[in-house]
PDB file of N, CA, C and O in Angstrom:
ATOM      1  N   UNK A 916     -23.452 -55.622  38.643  1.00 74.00           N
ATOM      2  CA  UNK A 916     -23.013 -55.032  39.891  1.00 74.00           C
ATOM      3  C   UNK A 916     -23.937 -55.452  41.016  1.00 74.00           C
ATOM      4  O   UNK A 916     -25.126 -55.724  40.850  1.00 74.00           O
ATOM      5  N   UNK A 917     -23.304 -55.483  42.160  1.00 78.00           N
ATOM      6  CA  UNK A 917     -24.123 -56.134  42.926  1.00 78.00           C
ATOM      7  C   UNK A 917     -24.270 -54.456  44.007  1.00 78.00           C
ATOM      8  O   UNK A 917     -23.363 -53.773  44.484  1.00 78.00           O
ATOM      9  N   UNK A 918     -26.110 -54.226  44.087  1.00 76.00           N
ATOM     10  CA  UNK A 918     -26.158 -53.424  44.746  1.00 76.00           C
ATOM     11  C   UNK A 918     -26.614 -53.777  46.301  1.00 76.00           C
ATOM     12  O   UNK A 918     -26.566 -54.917  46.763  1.00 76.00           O
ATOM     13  N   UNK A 919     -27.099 -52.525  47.085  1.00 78.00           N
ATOM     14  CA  UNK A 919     -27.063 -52.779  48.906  1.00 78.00           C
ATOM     15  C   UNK A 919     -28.126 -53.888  48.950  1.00 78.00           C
ATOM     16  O   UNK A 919     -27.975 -54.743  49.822  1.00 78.00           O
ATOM     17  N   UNK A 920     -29.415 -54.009  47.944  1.00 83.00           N
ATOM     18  CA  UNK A 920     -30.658 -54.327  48.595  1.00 83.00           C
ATOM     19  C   UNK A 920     -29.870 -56.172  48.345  1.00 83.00           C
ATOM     20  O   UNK A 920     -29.864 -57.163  49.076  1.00 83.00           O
ATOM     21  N   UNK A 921     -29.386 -55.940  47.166  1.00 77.00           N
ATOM     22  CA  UNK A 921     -28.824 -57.814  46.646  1.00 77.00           C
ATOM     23  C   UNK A 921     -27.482 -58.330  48.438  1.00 77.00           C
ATOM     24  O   UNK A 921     -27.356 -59.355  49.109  1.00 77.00           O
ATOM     25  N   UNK A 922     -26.957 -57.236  48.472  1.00 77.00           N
ATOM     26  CA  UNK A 922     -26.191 -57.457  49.427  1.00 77.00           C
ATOM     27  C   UNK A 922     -26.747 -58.283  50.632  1.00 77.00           C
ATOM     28  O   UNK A 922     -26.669 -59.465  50.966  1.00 77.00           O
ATOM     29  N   UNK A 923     -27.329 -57.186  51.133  1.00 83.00           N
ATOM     30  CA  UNK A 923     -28.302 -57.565  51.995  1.00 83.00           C
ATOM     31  C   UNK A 923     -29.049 -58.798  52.450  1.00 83.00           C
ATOM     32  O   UNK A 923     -29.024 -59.198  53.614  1.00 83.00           O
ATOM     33  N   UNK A 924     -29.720 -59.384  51.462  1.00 86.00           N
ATOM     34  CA  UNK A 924     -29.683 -60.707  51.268  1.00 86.00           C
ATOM     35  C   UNK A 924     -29.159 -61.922  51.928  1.00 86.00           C
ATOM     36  O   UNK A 924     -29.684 -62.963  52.322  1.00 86.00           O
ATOM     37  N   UNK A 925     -27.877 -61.423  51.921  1.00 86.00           N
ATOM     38  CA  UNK A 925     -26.710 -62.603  52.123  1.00 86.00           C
ATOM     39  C   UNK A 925     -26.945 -62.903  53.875  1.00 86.00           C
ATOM     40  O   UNK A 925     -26.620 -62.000  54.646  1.00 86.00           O
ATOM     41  N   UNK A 926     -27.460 -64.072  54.377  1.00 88.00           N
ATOM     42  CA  UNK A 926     -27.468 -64.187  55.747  1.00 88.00           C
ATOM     43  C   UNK A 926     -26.431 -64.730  56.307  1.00 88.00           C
ATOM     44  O   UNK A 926     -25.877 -65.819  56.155  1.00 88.00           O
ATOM     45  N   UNK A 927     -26.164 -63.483  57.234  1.00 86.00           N
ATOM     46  CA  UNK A 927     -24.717 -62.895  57.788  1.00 86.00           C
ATOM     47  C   UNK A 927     -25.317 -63.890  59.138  1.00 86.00           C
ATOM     48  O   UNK A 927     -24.697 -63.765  60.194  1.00 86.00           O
ATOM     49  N   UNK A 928     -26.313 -64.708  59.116  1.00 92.00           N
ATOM     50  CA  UNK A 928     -25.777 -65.835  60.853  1.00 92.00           C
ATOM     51  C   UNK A 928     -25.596 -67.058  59.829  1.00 92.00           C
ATOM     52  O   UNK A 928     -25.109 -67.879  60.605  1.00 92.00           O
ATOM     53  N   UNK A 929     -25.646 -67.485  59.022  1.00 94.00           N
ATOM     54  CA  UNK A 929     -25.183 -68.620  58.211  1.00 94.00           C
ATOM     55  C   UNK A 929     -24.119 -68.234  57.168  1.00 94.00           C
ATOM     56  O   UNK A 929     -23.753 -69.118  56.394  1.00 94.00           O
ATOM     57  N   UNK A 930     -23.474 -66.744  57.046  1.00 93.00           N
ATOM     58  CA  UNK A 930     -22.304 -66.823  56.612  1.00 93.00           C
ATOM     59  C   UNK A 930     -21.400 -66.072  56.832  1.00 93.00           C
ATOM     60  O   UNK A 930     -22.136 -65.110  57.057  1.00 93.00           O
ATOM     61  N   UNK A 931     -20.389 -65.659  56.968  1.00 92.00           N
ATOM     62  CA  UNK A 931     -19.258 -64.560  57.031  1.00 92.00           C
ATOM     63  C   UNK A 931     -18.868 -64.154  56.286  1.00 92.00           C
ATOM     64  O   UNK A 931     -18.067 -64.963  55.817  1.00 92.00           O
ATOM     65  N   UNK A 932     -18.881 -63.127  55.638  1.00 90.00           N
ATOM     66  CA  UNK A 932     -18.614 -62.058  54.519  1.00 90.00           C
ATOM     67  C   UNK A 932     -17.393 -62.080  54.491  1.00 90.00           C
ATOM     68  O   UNK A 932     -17.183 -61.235  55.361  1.00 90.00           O
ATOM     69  N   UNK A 933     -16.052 -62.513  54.039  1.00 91.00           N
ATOM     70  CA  UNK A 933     -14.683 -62.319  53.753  1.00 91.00           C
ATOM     71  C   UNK A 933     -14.532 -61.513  52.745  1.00 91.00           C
ATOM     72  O   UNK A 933     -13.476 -60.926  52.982  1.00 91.00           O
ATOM     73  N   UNK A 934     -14.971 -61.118  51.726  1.00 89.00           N
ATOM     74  CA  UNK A 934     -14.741 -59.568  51.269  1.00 89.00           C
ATOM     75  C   UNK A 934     -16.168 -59.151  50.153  1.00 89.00           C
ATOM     76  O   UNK A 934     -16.998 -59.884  49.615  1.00 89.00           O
ATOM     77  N   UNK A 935     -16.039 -58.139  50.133  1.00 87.00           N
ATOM     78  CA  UNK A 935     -17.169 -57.274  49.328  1.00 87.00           C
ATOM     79  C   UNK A 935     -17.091 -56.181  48.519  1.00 87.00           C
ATOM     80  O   UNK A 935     -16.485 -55.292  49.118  1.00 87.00           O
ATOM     81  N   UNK A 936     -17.342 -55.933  47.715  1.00 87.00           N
ATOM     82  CA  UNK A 936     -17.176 -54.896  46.874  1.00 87.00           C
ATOM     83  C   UNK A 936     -18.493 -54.797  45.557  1.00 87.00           C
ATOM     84  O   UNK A 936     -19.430 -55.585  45.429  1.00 87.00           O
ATOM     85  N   UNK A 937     -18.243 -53.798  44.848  1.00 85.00           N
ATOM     86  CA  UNK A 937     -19.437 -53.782  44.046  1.00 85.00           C
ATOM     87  C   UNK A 937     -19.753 -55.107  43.014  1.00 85.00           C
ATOM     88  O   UNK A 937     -20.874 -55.525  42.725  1.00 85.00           O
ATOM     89  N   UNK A 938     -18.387 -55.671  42.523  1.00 89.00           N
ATOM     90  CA  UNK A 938     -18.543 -56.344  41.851  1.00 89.00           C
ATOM     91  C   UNK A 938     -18.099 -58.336  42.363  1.00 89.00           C
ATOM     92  O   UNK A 938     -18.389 -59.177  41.512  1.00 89.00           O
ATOM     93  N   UNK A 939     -17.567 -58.739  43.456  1.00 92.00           N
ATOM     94  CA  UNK A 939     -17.097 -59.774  43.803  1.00 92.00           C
ATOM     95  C   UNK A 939     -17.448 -59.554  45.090  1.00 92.00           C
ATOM     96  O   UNK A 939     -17.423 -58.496  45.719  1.00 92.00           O
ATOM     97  N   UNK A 940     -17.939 -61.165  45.595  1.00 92.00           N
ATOM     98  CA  UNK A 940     -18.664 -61.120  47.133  1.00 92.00           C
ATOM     99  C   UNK A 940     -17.538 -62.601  47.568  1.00 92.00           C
ATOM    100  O   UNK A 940     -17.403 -63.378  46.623  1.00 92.00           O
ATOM    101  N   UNK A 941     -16.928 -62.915  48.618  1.00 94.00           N
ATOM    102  CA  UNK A 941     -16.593 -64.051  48.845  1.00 94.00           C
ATOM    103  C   UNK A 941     -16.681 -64.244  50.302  1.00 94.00           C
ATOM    104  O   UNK A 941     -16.048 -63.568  51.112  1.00 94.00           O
ATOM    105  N   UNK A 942     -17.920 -65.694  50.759  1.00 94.00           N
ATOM    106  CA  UNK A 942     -18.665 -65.623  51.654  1.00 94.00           C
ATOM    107  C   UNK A 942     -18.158 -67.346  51.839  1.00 94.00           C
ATOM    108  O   UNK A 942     -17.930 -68.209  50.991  1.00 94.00           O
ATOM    109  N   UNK A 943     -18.118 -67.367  53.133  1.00 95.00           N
ATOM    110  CA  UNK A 943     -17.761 -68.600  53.929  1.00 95.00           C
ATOM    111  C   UNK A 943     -19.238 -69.354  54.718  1.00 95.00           C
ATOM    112  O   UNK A 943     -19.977 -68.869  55.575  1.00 95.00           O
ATOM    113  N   UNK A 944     -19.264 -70.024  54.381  1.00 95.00           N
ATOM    114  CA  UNK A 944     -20.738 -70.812  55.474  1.00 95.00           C
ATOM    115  C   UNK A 944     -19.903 -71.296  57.222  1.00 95.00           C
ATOM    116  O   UNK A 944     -19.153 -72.242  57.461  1.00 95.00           O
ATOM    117  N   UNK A 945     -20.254 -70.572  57.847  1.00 95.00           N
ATOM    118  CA  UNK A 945     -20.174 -70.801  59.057  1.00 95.00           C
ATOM    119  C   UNK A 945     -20.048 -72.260  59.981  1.00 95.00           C
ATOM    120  O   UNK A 945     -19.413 -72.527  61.001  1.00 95.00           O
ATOM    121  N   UNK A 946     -21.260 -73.313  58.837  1.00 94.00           N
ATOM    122  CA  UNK A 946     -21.366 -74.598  59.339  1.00 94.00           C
ATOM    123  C   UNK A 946     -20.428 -75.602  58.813  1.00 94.00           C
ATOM    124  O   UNK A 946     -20.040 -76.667  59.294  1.00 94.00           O
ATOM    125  N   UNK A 947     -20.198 -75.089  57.864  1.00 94.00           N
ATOM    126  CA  UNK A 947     -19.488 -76.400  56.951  1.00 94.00           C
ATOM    127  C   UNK A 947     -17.870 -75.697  56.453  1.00 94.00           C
ATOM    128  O   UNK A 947     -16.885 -76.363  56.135  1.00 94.00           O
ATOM    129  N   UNK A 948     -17.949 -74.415  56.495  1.00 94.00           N
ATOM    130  CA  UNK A 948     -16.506 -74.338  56.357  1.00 94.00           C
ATOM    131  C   UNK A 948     -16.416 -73.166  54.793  1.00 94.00           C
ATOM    132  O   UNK A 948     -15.962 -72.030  54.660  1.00 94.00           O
ATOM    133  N   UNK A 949     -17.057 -74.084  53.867  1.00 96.00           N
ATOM    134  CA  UNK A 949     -17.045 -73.823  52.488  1.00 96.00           C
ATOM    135  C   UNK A 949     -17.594 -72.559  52.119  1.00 96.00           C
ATOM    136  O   UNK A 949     -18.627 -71.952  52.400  1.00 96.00           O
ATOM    137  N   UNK A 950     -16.252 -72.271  51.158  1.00 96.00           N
ATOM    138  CA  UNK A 950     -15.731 -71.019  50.304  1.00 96.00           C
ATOM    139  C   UNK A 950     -17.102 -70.640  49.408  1.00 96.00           C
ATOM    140  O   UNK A 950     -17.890 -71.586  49.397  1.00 96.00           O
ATOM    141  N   UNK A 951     -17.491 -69.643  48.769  1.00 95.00           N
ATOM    142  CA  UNK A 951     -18.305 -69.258  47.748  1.00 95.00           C
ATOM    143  C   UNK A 951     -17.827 -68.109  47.187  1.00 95.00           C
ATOM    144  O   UNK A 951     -17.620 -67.334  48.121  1.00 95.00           O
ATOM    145  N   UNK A 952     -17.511 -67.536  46.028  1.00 95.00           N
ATOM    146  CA  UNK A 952     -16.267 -66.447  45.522  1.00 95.00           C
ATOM    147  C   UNK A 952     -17.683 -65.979  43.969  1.00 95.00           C
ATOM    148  O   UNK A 952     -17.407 -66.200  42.790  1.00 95.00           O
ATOM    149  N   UNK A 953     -19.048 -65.358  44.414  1.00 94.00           N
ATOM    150  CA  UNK A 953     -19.329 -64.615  43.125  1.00 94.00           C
ATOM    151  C   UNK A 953     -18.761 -63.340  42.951  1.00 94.00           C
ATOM    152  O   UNK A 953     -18.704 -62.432  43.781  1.00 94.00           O
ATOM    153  N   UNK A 954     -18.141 -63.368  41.226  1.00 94.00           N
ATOM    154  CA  UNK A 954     -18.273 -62.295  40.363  1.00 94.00           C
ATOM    155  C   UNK A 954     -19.324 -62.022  39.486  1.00 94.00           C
ATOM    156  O   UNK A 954     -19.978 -62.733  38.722  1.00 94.00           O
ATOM    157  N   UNK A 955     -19.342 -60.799  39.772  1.00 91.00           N
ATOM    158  CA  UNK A 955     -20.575 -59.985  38.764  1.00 91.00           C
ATOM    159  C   UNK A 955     -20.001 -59.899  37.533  1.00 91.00           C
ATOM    160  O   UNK A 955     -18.927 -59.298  37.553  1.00 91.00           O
ATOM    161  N   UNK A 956     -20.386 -60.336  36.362  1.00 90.00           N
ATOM    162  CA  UNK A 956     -19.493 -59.881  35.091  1.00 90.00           C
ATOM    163  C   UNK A 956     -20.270 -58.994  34.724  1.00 90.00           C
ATOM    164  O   UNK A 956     -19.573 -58.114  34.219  1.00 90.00           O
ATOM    165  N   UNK A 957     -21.823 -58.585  34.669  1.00 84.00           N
ATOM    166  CA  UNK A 957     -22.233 -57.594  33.727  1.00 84.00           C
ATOM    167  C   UNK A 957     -22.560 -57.557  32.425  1.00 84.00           C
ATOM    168  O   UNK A 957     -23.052 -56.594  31.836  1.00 84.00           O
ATOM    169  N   UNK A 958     -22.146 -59.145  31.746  1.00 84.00           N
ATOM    170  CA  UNK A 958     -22.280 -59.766  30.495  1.00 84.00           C
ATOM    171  C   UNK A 958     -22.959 -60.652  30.573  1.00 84.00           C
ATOM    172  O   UNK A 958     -22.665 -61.349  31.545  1.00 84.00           O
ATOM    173  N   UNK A 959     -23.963 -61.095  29.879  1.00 81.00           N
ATOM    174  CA  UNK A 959     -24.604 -60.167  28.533  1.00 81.00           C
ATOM    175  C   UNK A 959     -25.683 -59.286  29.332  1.00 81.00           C
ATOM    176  O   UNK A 959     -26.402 -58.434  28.811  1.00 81.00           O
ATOM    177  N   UNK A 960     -25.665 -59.709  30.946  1.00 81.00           N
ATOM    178  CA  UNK A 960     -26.623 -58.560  31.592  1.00 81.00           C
ATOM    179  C   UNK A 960     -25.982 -58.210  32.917  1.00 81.00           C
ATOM    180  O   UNK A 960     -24.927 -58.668  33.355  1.00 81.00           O
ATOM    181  N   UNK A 961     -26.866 -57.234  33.546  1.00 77.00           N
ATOM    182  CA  UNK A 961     -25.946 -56.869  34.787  1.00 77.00           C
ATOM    183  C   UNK A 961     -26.227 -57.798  35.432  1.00 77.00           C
ATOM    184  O   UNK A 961     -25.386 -57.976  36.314  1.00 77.00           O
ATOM    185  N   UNK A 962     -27.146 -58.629  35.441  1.00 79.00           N
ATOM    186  CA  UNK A 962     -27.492 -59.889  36.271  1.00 79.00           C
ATOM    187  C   UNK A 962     -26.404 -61.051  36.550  1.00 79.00           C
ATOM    188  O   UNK A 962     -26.528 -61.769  37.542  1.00 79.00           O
ATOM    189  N   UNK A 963     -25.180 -61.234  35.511  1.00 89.00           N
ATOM    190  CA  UNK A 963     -24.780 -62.019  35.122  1.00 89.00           C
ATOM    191  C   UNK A 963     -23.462 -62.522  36.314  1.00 89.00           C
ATOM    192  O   UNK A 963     -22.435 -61.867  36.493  1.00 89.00           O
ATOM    193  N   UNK A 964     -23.851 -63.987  37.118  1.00 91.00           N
ATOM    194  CA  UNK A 964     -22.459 -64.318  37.902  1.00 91.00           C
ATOM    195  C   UNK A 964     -21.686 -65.219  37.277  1.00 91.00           C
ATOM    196  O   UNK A 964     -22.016 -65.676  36.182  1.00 91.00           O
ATOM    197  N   UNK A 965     -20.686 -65.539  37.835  1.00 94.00           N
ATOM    198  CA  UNK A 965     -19.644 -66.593  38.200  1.00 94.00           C
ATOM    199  C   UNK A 965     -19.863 -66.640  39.411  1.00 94.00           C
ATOM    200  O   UNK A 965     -19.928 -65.686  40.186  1.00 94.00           O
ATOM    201  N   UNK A 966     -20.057 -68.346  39.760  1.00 94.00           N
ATOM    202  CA  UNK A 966     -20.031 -68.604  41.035  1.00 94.00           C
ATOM    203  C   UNK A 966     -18.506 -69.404  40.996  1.00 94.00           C
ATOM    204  O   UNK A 966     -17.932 -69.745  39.962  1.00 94.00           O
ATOM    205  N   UNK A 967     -18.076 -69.583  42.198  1.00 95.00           N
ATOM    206  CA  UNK A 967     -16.716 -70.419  42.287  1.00 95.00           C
ATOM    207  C   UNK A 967     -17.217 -70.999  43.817  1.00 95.00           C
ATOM    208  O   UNK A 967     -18.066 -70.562  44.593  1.00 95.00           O
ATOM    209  N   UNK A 968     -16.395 -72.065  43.889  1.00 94.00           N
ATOM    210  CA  UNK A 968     -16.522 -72.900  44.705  1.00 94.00           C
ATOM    211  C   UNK A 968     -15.307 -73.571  45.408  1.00 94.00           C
ATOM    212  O   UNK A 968     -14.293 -73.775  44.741  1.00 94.00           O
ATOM    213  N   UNK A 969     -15.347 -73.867  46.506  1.00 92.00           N
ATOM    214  CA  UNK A 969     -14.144 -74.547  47.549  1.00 92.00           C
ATOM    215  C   UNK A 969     -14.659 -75.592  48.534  1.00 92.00           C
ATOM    216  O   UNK A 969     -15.654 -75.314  49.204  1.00 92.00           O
ATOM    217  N   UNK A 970     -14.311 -76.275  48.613  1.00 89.00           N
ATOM    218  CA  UNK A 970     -14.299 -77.089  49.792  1.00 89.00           C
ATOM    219  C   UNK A 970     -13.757 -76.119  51.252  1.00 89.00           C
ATOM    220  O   UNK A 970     -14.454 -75.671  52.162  1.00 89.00           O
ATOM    221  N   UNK A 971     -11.838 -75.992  50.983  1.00 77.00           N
ATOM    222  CA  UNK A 971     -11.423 -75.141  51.836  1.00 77.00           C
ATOM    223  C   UNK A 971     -10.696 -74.411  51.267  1.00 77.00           C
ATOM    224  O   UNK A 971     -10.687 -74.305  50.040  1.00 77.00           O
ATOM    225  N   UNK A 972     -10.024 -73.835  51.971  1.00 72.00           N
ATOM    226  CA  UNK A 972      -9.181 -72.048  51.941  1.00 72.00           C
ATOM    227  C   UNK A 972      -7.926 -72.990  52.182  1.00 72.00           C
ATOM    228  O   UNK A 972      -7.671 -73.640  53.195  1.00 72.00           O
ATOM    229  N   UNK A 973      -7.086 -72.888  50.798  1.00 65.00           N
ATOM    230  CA  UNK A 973      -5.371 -72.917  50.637  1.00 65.00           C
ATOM    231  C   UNK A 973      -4.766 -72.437  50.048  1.00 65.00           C
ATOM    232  O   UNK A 973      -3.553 -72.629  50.120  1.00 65.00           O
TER     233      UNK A 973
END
C-alpha cells in the first residue's frame, strides 16, 4: 500500500498525478509526455510494485 509520506515523494512540478489511491498511482511527466501506472501488489511484501510504462495515452 502506498502510504501519505511514499505519496508525497512524487514531484508534483515534474509530474501530474492522473489518479491515486491506496494501492495504484498513475503519473504523467510533464516534460516528455510519458505515462507511469504503479501497482502496489503487497506480494511477497507490502513493498512490492508493478511498474507499467507508455510512451503515450491511447
Amino acid at each position: 500500500m502506498f502510504d501519505e509520506s511514499s505519496l508525497k515523494k512524487i514531484d508534483s512540478g515534474y509530474f501530474n498525478i492522473i489518479l491515486m489511491d491506496n494501492r495504484d498511482i498513475t503519473i504523467q511527466s510533464r516534460n516528455t509526455g510519458h505515462y507511469w501506472y504503479l501497482h502496489c501488489t503487497e506480494y511477497p511484501t507490502e513493498q512490492s510494485l508493478i511498474i507499467f510504462y507508455k510512451h503515450f495515452f491511447k
